[in-house]
Coordinates of C-alpha atoms in Angstrom, one line a residue:
M19 CA 0.2 0.0 -0.2
N20 CA 1.5 3.5 -0.7
Y21 CA 1.0 6.6 0.7
K22 CA -2.5 7.6 -1.3
E23 CA -3.6 4.1 -0.4
T24 CA -3.1 4.1 2.9
L25 CA -5.0 7.2 3.3
F26 CA -8.0 6.8 2.1
F27 CA -8.2 3.0 3.3
V28 CA -7.3 4.9 6.8
G29 CA -10.0 7.6 6.2
K30 CA -13.0 5.0 5.5
C31 CA -12.2 3.1 8.3
L32 CA -13.1 6.5 10.8
T33 CA -16.6 6.5 9.1
I34 CA -17.4 3.0 9.9
T35 CA -19.8 3.2 12.5
H36 CA -21.9 5.1 10.5
N37 CA -21.7 4.7 7.6
Q38 CA -22.8 0.4 6.1
R39 CA -21.4 1.4 2.9
N40 CA -17.4 2.0 4.2
R41 CA -18.2 -0.5 6.8
Q42 CA -19.1 -3.2 3.8
L43 CA -16.0 -2.5 1.6
I44 CA -13.2 -2.2 4.5
Q45 CA -14.4 -5.8 5.6
E46 CA -13.5 -6.6 2.6
D47 CA -10.5 -5.2 2.4
L48 CA -9.7 -6.5 6.0
K49 CA -10.8 -10.4 4.9
S50 CA -8.2 -10.0 1.9
K51 CA -5.1 -9.9 4.3
K52 CA -3.4 -7.2 2.0
I53 CA -3.2 -4.5 3.9
D54 CA 0.0 -3.1 5.5
W55 CA -0.4 -2.2 9.0
D56 CA 3.0 -0.5 9.6
N57 CA 1.7 1.6 6.3
V58 CA -1.1 1.8 8.8
V59 CA 0.2 2.9 12.0
K60 CA 2.7 5.3 10.7
L61 CA -0.1 7.2 8.7
S62 CA -2.3 7.2 11.0
T63 CA 0.1 8.3 14.6
S64 CA 0.9 11.3 12.3
H65 CA -2.6 12.5 11.3
Y66 CA -3.8 12.1 15.0
V67 CA -6.2 9.3 14.9
F68 CA -4.6 6.1 15.5
P69 CA -8.1 5.9 18.4
A70 CA -10.4 6.6 16.5
L71 CA -8.9 3.9 14.2
Y72 CA -9.4 1.1 16.2
C73 CA -12.0 2.0 18.0
N74 CA -14.0 2.3 15.0
L75 CA -12.7 -1.2 14.6
K76 CA -13.8 -2.4 16.7
R77 CA -16.8 -1.3 17.0
C78 CA -17.7 -3.2 14.4
D79 CA -16.0 -6.2 15.8
F80 CA -13.4 -5.9 12.9
L81 CA -10.3 -6.3 15.5
K82 CA -11.2 -10.0 14.5
F83 CA -9.4 -9.3 11.6
L84 CA -6.0 -7.8 12.9
P85 CA -3.3 -9.2 13.8
E86 CA -2.9 -10.2 18.1
D87 CA 0.7 -7.8 18.5
L88 CA -1.1 -5.0 16.6
V89 CA -4.2 -5.2 18.4
S90 CA -2.8 -5.5 21.7
Y91 CA 0.1 -1.8 21.0
M92 CA -3.5 -0.5 19.7
K93 CA -5.4 -0.5 22.7
H94 CA -2.4 -0.6 25.0
I95 CA -2.4 3.2 23.5
T96 CA -6.0 3.6 23.1
D97 CA -6.0 3.0 27.3
L98 CA -3.0 5.5 27.7
N99 CA -4.6 8.4 25.9
R100 CA -8.5 8.3 27.6
Q101 CA -5.9 8.7 30.6
R102 CA -5.0 11.4 29.9
N103 CA -8.3 12.4 27.7
E104 CA -9.5 12.1 31.6
Q105 CA -7.7 14.1 33.2
I106 CA -7.8 16.9 30.4
I107 CA -11.6 16.9 31.4
E108 CA -10.5 17.5 34.6
Q109 CA -8.2 19.9 34.2
A110 CA -10.8 22.5 32.0
K111 CA -13.7 21.9 34.7
E112 CA -11.2 23.1 37.2
I113 CA -9.9 26.2 34.4
N114 CA -14.0 26.8 34.1
E115 CA -15.0 27.1 37.9
L116 CA -11.8 29.8 38.0
L117 CA -12.5 31.9 35.3
T118 CA -16.4 32.2 35.9
S119 CA -15.8 32.4 39.6
H120 CA -14.3 35.7 38.7
D121 CA -16.9 36.9 36.4
I122 CA -14.9 35.9 32.4
T123 CA -16.9 33.2 30.3
P124 CA -14.0 31.0 28.6
I125 CA -15.8 29.1 25.6
F126 CA -14.1 25.7 25.2
L127 CA -12.9 25.2 21.6
K128 CA -11.7 21.6 19.2
G129 CA -10.9 18.9 20.9
T130 CA -11.4 20.4 24.1
G131 CA -14.4 20.9 23.7
N132 CA -15.9 18.4 21.9
L133 CA -14.2 16.5 24.4
L134 CA -16.6 17.9 27.2
E135 CA -19.5 18.2 25.0
G136 CA -19.3 14.3 24.3
L137 CA -18.5 14.8 20.6
Y138 CA -16.7 10.7 20.4
E139 CA -18.7 7.7 21.5
D140 CA -15.6 7.2 23.5
I141 CA -13.9 9.8 24.8
T142 CA -10.1 8.5 23.7
E143 CA -11.0 9.1 19.8
R144 CA -9.0 13.0 19.9
M145 CA -5.9 13.2 20.8
V146 CA -5.9 16.4 22.5
G147 CA -2.9 18.3 22.1
D148 CA -3.2 21.7 24.7
I149 CA -6.8 23.0 26.1
D150 CA -7.8 25.6 23.8
F151 CA -10.3 28.5 24.9
L152 CA -11.5 32.1 23.9
V153 CA -12.2 34.6 25.7
S154 CA -13.9 38.3 24.9
H155 CA -10.9 40.9 24.4
D156 CA -12.2 42.8 27.3
E157 CA -11.1 39.4 29.6
F158 CA -7.8 38.5 26.9
N159 CA -5.3 40.3 30.3
K160 CA -7.7 39.4 32.7
T161 CA -7.6 35.7 32.1
I162 CA -3.4 35.6 31.6
A163 CA -3.3 38.1 35.3
L164 CA -5.1 34.9 36.8
L165 CA -4.3 31.9 35.7
N166 CA -0.4 33.3 36.5
K167 CA -2.0 33.8 39.8
N168 CA -2.5 30.8 39.7
G169 CA 0.3 29.0 39.2
Y170 CA 0.3 28.8 35.3
H171 CA 3.0 30.5 33.6
K172 CA 4.0 30.1 29.7
G173 CA 8.1 29.4 30.1
K174 CA 11.0 31.3 30.9
N175 CA 12.2 32.7 27.3
K176 CA 8.9 33.3 26.7
I177 CA 7.6 36.7 25.5
D178 CA 4.1 37.6 24.8
N179 CA 3.6 37.3 21.1
S180 CA -0.5 37.9 20.4
I181 CA -0.3 40.8 19.4
V182 CA 0.8 38.4 16.7
S183 CA -0.7 35.4 16.9
R184 CA -4.7 34.5 17.7
H185 CA -3.9 33.4 21.9
Y186 CA -1.0 34.5 24.7
P187 CA 1.8 31.6 24.7
K188 CA 1.0 27.7 25.8
I189 CA 0.9 28.4 29.7
T190 CA 1.4 25.2 32.3
K191 CA 1.0 24.4 35.7
S192 CA 3.0 21.7 37.6
G193 CA 1.4 18.3 37.8
K194 CA -1.5 19.4 35.0
I195 CA -0.9 17.1 32.7
C196 CA -2.2 20.1 29.8
A197 CA -0.7 23.3 28.3
L198 CA -2.8 26.3 28.3
E199 CA -3.5 28.4 25.0
I200 CA -5.6 31.4 25.9
H201 CA -7.4 32.7 22.9
Y202 CA -8.8 35.6 21.8
K203 CA -9.6 35.2 17.8
M204 CA -10.3 31.8 17.2
I205 CA -9.1 31.9 13.5
S206 CA -6.4 34.5 11.7
N207 CA -9.5 36.9 10.4
N208 CA -11.1 38.2 13.1
S209 CA -13.7 40.2 11.2
V210 CA -15.0 36.4 9.6
F211 CA -15.3 34.2 12.4
G212 CA -14.8 36.2 15.6
Y213 CA -16.3 36.1 19.5
D214 CA -19.3 38.3 18.7
H215 CA -20.5 35.7 15.6
V216 CA -20.9 32.9 18.2
L217 CA -21.6 34.2 21.9
N218 CA -24.9 34.1 20.9
N219 CA -25.0 30.8 19.9
L220 CA -22.9 29.1 22.7
M221 CA -23.8 25.9 24.1
E222 CA -24.0 25.6 28.0
L223 CA -23.4 22.3 29.3
S224 CA -23.3 21.4 32.8
N225 CA -21.1 23.1 35.9
K226 CA -21.9 26.4 33.3
I227 CA -19.1 25.4 30.4
K228 CA -19.6 26.8 27.7
V229 CA -18.9 26.0 23.8
L230 CA -19.4 26.8 20.6
S231 CA -22.7 25.8 18.7
Y232 CA -22.6 22.5 16.7
S233 CA -23.1 25.3 13.7
D234 CA -20.3 27.2 14.6
Q235 CA -18.4 24.0 15.5
I236 CA -18.5 22.8 12.1
L237 CA -17.3 26.4 10.7
M238 CA -14.2 26.4 13.3
T239 CA -13.2 23.0 12.2
S240 CA -12.7 24.3 8.4
Y241 CA -11.4 27.9 9.0
N242 CA -8.7 26.1 11.6
K243 CA -7.8 23.6 8.3
Q244 CA -7.7 25.8 5.7
I245 CA -6.9 29.3 7.0
N246 CA -5.0 28.5 10.5
D247 CA -3.5 25.4 9.2
F248 CA -2.7 26.8 6.1
G249 CA -4.7 23.6 4.4
Q250 CA -6.2 26.2 1.8
W251 CA -2.6 26.5 0.1
F252 CA -0.7 23.4 1.4
K253 CA -3.7 21.6 0.1
T254 CA -2.2 18.7 2.6
P255 CA -5.6 16.5 4.2
S256 CA -5.8 15.9 8.4
L257 CA -7.5 13.1 9.1
R258 CA -8.4 14.6 12.5
N259 CA -9.9 17.8 11.5
S260 CA -12.0 15.4 8.4
Y261 CA -13.2 13.4 11.5
D262 CA -14.0 16.4 13.6
L263 CA -16.5 17.6 10.2
F264 CA -17.6 14.0 9.8
L265 CA -18.6 13.6 12.7
L266 CA -20.7 17.5 13.5
S267 CA -21.9 16.8 10.5
N268 CA -24.0 13.3 11.7
I269 CA -25.8 16.1 13.8
V270 CA -25.9 19.4 12.3
S271 CA -26.1 19.8 8.2
C272 CA -22.7 21.8 6.6
K273 CA -25.5 23.8 5.0
S274 CA -27.0 25.2 7.9
A275 CA -23.6 26.3 9.2
L276 CA -23.1 29.4 6.9
V277 CA -26.6 30.3 6.9
N278 CA -26.5 33.9 9.1
L279 CA -23.0 34.1 7.8
N280 CA -22.0 36.7 5.2
N281 CA -19.2 34.2 3.9
K282 CA -16.7 35.0 1.2
Y283 CA -14.7 32.3 2.1
S284 CA -17.2 29.8 1.5
D285 CA -15.1 27.8 -0.9
Y286 CA -12.5 27.5 1.8
L287 CA -15.4 25.2 3.0
N288 CA -16.1 23.6 0.8
N289 CA -12.8 22.6 -0.5
F290 CA -12.4 21.4 2.8
A291 CA -15.6 19.7 3.1
L292 CA -15.2 17.8 -1.0
S293 CA -11.5 17.0 0.7
T294 CA -13.4 15.3 3.5
E295 CA -16.0 13.4 1.6
T296 CA -12.8 12.0 -0.8
L297 CA -11.0 10.9 2.1
F298 CA -13.9 9.5 3.7
N299 CA -15.6 8.1 0.6
L300 CA -19.1 9.8 1.0
E301 CA -21.2 10.5 -1.6
N302 CA -22.7 14.7 -0.8
A303 CA -22.8 14.8 2.6
L304 CA -20.9 18.1 4.2
I305 CA -20.4 19.9 1.0
Y306 CA -21.9 23.7 2.1
S307 CA -23.7 25.0 -0.8
D308 CA -26.0 23.9 -2.9
K309 CA -22.9 22.6 -5.4
I310 CA -19.4 22.6 -6.0
G311 CA -18.0 25.0 -8.1
S312 CA -14.5 24.8 -10.7
N313 CA -12.5 26.6 -7.8
N314 CA -13.7 23.2 -6.1
K315 CA -13.2 20.6 -8.3
E316 CA -10.1 22.5 -8.7
F317 CA -8.1 21.9 -5.2
L318 CA -9.9 18.6 -5.1
K319 CA -8.1 17.9 -8.6
Q320 CA -4.6 19.5 -7.0
Q321 CA -4.9 18.2 -3.4
L322 CA -4.5 14.6 -5.5
F323 CA -2.4 15.3 -7.3
Y324 CA 0.4 16.0 -3.9
I325 CA -0.7 13.3 -2.2
S326 CA 0.2 10.9 -5.0
N327 CA 3.5 13.1 -5.2
P328 CA 4.9 13.6 -1.8
K329 CA 7.8 15.4 -3.3
K330 CA 5.9 18.0 -5.1
S331 CA 3.5 18.6 -2.1
I332 CA 6.6 19.3 0.2
K333 CA 8.0 22.1 -2.7
N334 CA 4.1 23.4 -3.1
R335 CA 4.4 23.4 1.2
K336 CA 8.0 25.4 1.4
R337 CA 6.6 27.8 -0.9
W338 CA 3.8 29.0 0.9
E339 CA 5.3 29.2 3.7
L340 CA 8.0 31.1 2.3
Y341 CA 5.1 33.6 1.0
F342 CA 3.1 33.7 4.0
L343 CA 6.3 34.4 6.0
Y344 CA 7.6 37.6 4.2
K345 CA 4.3 38.8 3.6
S346 CA 3.7 39.0 7.6
R347 CA 7.1 40.3 7.8
L348 CA 6.1 43.8 5.7
S349 CA 2.4 43.4 7.7
F350 CA 4.9 43.6 10.9
S351 CA 7.4 46.7 9.0
L352 CA 4.1 48.2 8.3
S353 CA 2.7 47.8 11.7
L354 CA 6.0 49.4 13.8
L355 CA 5.0 52.8 12.1
N356 CA 1.6 53.2 13.4
S357 CA 1.5 51.0 16.3
K358 CA 3.1 50.6 19.9
P359 CA 2.5 47.5 21.3
H360 CA 4.3 45.9 18.4
R361 CA 7.3 47.9 18.5
K362 CA 6.3 46.8 22.6
Y363 CA 6.5 43.4 21.1
L364 CA 10.2 44.0 18.9
A365 CA 11.7 45.7 21.0
D366 CA 10.6 42.4 23.9
R367 CA 11.8 40.0 21.0
I368 CA 15.3 41.8 20.8
K369 CA 15.9 41.8 24.9
S370 CA 15.1 38.1 24.7
K371 CA 17.6 37.6 21.4
L372 CA 20.2 39.0 23.6
K373 CA 19.4 36.5 26.4
L374 CA 20.0 33.9 24.6

């Protein structure tokens, strides 16, 4: 199995709990005994869906087709991730209790939000890096100060780069399993999808925990991949993001997510939806608008080309990384003329470099 074949195999596996057609196809693949499990493990690990793969295979009683030593390894990793996620959930609840007691409302995002709301049949399915949450711009500095007071701190050599970022640098606390990312923006272009867009549609869980509405979670998942992670330009797939989109789309339709949002980036959203449909072998299940256009078809064509040609994919990525690097530097240089916070950030960076 080459990379593309492995990618599409894992993609289909992630749907088999909910999709009968793919369940039958995967069963036939497993019975053929032609699966390159080394490649499957490498790819699903790199895409952070290894536990989700295991859970889907287990739910469909397909583990009997796998080598016994592989099943033992998958179970071990999955159990470790379950323990980690249990601690992340408890840590997030503690953060919520602390902040709400000081009249700050955190909105939990991405993986942590998904865990808290119960998106997954088994919490171990999602691999989470950090606890991400959004606060209003007015509450941002107050939140940082409060968490600092309660033992959360950024690294010694880290400076506050939130003026050029969506969030404060990661902060950690001794004895806590996960770093925190305090966001005041969800995506790079806050005017497209920001705090004001989601505030009136929040879901409130138990213990006053707030998460995005399902429709806004669909948008967040798509924007995060296409804009924050540069998927629109790199054209690299992300099975973890796509799996979240797939599960969310079983609750509300992607089309409904755009109803109340005048979105000039709808093409980006359709590109991600079309990519997910293709990787997961779905048919007309996720598209945001009534039909796909030539731009969306061209995006998919290029993505499939790069999937089949990894070296050219790397070259394309490096080219865009260079472009965005120079673009951000130019934008920053122009901001120095009129922005005192930008000048302070530059001075802090220079001081930090000198200390090194």
